[in-house]
PDB file of C-alpha atoms in Angstrom:
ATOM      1  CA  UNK A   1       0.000   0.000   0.000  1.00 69.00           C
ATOM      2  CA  UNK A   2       0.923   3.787  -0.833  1.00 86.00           C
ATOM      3  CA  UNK A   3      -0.324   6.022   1.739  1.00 90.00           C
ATOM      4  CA  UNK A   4      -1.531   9.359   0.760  1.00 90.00           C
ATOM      5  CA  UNK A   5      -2.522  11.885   3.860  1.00 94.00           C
ATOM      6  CA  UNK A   6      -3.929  15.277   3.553  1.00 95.00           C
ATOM      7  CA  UNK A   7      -6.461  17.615   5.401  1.00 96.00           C
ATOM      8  CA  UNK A   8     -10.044  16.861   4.926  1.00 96.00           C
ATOM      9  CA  UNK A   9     -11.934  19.155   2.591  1.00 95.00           C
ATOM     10  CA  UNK A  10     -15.632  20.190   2.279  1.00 93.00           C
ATOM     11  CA  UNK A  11     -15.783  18.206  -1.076  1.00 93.00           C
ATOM     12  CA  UNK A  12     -14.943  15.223   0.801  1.00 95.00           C
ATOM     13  CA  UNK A  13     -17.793  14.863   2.526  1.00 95.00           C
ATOM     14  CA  UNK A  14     -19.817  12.872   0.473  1.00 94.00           C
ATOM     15  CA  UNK A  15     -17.586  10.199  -0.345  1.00 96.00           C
ATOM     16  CA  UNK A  16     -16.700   9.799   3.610  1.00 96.00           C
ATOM     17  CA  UNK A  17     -20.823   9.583   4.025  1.00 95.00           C
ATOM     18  CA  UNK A  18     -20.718   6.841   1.434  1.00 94.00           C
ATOM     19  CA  UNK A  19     -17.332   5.192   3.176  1.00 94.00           C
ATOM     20  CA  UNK A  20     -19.466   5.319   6.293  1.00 93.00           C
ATOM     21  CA  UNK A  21     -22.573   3.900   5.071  1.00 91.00           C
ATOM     22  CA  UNK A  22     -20.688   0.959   3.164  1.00 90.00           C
ATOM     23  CA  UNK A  23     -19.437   0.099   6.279  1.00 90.00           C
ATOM     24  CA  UNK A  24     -22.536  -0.125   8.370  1.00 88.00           C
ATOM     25  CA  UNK A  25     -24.127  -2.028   5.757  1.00 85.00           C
ATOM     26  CA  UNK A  26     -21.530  -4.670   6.345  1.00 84.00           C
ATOM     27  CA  UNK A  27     -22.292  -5.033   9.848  1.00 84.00           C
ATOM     28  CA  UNK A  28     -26.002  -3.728   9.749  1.00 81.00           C
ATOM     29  CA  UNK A  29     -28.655  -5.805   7.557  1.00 81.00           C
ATOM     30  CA  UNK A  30     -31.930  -4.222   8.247  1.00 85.00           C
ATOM     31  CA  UNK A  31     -31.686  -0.764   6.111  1.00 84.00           C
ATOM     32  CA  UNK A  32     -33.971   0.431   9.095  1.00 85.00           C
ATOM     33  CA  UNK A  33     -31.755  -0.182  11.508  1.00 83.00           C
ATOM     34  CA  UNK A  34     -28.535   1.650   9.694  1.00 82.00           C
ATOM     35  CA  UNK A  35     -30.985   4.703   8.989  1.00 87.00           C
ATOM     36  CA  UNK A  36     -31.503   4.795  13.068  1.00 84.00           C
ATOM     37  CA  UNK A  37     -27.828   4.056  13.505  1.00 82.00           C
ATOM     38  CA  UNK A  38     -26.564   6.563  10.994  1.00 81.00           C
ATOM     39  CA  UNK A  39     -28.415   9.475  12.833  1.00 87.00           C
ATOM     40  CA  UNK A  40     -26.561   8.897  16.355  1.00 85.00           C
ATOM     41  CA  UNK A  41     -23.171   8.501  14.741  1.00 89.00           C
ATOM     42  CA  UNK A  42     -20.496  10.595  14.886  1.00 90.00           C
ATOM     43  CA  UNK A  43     -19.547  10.869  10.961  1.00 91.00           C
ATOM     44  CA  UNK A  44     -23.252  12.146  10.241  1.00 91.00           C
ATOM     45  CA  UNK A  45     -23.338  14.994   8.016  1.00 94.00           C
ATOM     46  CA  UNK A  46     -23.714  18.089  10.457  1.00 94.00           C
ATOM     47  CA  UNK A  47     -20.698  16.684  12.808  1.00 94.00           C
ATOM     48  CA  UNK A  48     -18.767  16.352   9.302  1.00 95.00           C
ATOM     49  CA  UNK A  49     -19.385  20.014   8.194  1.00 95.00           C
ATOM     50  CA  UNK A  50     -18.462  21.246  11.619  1.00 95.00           C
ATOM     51  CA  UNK A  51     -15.551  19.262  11.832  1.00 95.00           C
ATOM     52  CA  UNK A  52     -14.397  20.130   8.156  1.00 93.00           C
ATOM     53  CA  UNK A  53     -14.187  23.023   8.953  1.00 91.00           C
ATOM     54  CA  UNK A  54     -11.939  23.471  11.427  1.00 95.00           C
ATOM     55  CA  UNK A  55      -8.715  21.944   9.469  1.00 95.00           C
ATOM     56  CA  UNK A  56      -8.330  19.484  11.871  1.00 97.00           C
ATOM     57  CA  UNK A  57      -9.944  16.552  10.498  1.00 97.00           C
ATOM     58  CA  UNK A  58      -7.420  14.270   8.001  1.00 98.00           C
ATOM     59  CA  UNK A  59      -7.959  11.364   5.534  1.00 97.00           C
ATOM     60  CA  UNK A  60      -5.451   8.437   4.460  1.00 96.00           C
ATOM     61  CA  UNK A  61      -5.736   6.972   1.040  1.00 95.00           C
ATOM     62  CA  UNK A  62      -4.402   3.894  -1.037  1.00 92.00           C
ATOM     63  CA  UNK A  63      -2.689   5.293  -4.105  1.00 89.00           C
ATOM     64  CA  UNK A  64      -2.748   1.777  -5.890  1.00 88.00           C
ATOM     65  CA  UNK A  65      -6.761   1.704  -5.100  1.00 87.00           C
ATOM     66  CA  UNK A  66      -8.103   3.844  -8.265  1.00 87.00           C
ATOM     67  CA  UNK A  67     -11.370   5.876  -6.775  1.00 83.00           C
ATOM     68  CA  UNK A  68     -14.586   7.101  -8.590  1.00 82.00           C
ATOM     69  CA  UNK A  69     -14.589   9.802  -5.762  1.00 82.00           C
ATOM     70  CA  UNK A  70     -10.817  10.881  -6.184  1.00 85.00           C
ATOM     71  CA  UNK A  71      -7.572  10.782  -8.433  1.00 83.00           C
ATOM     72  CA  UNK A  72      -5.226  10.486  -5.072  1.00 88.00           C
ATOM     73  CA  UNK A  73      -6.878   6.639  -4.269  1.00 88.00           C
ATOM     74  CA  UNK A  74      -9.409   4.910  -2.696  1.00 92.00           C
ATOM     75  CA  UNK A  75     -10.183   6.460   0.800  1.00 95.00           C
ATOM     76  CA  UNK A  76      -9.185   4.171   3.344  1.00 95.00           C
ATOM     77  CA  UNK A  77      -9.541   5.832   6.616  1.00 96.00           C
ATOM     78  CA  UNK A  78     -10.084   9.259   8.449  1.00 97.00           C
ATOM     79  CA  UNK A  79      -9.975  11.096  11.468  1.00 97.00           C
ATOM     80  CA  UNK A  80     -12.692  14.043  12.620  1.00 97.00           C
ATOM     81  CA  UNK A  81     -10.532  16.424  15.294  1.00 97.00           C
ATOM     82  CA  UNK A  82     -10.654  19.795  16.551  1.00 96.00           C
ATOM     83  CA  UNK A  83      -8.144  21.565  19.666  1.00 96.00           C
ATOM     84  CA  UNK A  84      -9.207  21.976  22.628  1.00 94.00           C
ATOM     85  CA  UNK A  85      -8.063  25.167  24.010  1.00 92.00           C
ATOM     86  CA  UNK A  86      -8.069  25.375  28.452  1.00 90.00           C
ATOM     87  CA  UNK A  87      -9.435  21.854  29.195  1.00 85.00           C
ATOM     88  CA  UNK A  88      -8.743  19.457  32.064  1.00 86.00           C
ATOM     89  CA  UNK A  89      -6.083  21.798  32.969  1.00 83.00           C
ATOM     90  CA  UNK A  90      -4.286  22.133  29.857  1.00 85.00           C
ATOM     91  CA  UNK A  91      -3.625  25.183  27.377  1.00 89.00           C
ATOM     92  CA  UNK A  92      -4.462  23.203  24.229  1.00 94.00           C
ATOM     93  CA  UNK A  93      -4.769  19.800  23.286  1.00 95.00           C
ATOM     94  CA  UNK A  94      -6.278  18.049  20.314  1.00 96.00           C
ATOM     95  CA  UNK A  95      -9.816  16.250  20.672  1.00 96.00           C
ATOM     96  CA  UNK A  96     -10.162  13.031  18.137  1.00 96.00           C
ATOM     97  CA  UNK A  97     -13.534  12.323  17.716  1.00 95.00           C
ATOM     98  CA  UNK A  98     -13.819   9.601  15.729  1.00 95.00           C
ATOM     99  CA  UNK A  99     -11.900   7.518  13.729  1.00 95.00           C
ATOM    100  CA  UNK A 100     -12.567   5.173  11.035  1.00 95.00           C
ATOM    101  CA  UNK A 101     -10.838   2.851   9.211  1.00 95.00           C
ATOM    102  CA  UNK A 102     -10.445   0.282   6.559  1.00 93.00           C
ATOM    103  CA  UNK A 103      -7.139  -1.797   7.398  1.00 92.00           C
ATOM    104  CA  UNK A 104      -4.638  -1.516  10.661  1.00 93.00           C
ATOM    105  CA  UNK A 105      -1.919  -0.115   8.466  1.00 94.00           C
ATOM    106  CA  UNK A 106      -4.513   3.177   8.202  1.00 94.00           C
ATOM    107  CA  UNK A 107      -5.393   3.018  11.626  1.00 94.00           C
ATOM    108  CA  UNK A 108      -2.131   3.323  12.605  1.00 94.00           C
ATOM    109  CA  UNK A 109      -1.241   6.084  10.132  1.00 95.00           C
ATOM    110  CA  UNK A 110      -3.851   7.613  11.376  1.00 96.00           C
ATOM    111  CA  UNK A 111      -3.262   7.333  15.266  1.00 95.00           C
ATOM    112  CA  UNK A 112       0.516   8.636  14.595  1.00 95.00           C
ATOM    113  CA  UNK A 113      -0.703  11.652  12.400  1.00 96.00           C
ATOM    114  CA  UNK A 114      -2.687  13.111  15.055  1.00 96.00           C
ATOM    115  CA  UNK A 115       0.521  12.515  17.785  1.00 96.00           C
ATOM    116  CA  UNK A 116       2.602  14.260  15.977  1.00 95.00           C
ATOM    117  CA  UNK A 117       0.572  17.051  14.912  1.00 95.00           C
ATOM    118  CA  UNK A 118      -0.098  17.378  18.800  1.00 95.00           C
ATOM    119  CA  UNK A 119       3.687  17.432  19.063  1.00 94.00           C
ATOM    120  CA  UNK A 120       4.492  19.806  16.257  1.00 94.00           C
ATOM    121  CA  UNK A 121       1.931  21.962  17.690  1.00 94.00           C
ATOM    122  CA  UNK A 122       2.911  21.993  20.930  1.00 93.00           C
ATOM    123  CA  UNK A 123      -0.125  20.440  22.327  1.00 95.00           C
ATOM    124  CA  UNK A 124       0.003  19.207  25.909  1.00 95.00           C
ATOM    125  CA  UNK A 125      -2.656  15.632  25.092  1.00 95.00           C
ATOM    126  CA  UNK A 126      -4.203  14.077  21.982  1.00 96.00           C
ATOM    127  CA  UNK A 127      -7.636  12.334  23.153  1.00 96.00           C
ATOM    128  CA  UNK A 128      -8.748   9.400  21.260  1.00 95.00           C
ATOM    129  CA  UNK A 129     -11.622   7.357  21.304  1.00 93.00           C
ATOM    130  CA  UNK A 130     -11.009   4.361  23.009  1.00 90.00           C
ATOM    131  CA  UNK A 131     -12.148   1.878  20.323  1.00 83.00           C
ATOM    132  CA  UNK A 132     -11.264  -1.308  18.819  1.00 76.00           C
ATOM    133  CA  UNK A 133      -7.683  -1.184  18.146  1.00 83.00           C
ATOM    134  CA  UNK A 134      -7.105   1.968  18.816  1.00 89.00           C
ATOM    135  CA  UNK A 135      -5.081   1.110  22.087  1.00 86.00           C
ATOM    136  CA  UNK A 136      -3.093  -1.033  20.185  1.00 86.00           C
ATOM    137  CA  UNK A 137      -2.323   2.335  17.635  1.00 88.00           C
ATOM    138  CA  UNK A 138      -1.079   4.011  20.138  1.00 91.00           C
ATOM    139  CA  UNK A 139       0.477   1.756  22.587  1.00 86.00           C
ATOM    140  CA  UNK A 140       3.973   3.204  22.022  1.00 89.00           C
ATOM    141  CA  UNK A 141       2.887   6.768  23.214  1.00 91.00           C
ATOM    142  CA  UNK A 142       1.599   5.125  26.403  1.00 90.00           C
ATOM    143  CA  UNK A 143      -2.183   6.406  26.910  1.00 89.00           C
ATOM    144  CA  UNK A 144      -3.782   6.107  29.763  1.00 89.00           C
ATOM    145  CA  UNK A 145      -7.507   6.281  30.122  1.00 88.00           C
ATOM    146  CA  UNK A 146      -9.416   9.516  30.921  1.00 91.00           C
ATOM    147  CA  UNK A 147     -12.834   7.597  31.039  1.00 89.00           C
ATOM    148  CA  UNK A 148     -13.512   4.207  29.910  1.00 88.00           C
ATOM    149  CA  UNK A 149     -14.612   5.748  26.199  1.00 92.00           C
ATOM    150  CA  UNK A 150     -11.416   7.991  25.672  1.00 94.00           C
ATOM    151  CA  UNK A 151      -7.612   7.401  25.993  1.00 93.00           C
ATOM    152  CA  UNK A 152      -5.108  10.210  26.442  1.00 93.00           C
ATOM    153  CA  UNK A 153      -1.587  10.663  25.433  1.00 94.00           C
ATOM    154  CA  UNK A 154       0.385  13.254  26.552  1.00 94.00           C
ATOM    155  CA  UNK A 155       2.506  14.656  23.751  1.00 92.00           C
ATOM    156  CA  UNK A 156       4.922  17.244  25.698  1.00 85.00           C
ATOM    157  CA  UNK A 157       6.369  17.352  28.896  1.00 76.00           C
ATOM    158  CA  UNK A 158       4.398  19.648  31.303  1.00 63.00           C
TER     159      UNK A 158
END
């Protein structure tokens, strides 16, 4: 695989929509059911736009995938994040909302983009979403949990 990462634009909303409803229909049969689930989740489409815009928010793609949506590859995972500026006692630090993704190599791509942005930044934390796998991503960073949904890794030294 050829990883290709970049900020997440307003034009790639509806192909992460699509991403996201291709995989709930793989683990949701009754179309019902994914309607219901699609309007709680976290990628639905006003939580996308607000996240968009904020520059924040980054998408991995396979450049040996060719993509009806895109010329760079098939999508193959994303991340929805915004900083958090004066929270739990730090000046900034960068909130992951969610994460999706397609294969562990993305995951992981993922999970280390939004350290070292932190780092280059000079956040104090990166929250994640404590997930399947996601623990694993980060493991080398050494989270710990803030609350049994989100892990936190401290990216300086204060």
């Amino acid at each position: 695989m050829s990883f290709y990462c970049r900020i997440i634009q307003s034009t790639d909303l509806d192909e992460i929509i699509d991403y996201e409803n291709r995989k709930l229909a793989e683990s949701v049969a009754d179309e019902n059911e994914r309607t219901l689930q699609s309007w709680h989740a976290r990628w639905r489409k006003e939580a996308l736009e607000h996240y968009l815009g904020l520059g924040w928010s980054f998408l991995v793609r396979d450049r040996d995938v060719q993509s009806p949506f895109s010329p760079e590859g098939q999508l193959i995972g994303y991340f929805i994040a915004q900083p958090l500026l004066f929270f739990d006692g730090q000046t900034q630090s960068l909130w992951v909302e969610h994460l999706s993704y397609s294969s562990l190599q993305a995951r992981d791509e993922l999970s280390t983009l939004a350290y070292r942005l932190s780092r280059e930044k000079h956040f104090q934390r990166v929250f994640f979403p404590n997930q399947s796998g996601v623990a694993n991503s980060v493991a080398t960073f050494k989270p710990e949990a803030w609350n049994s949904q989100v892990l936190c890794v401290k990216t300086s030294k204060a």
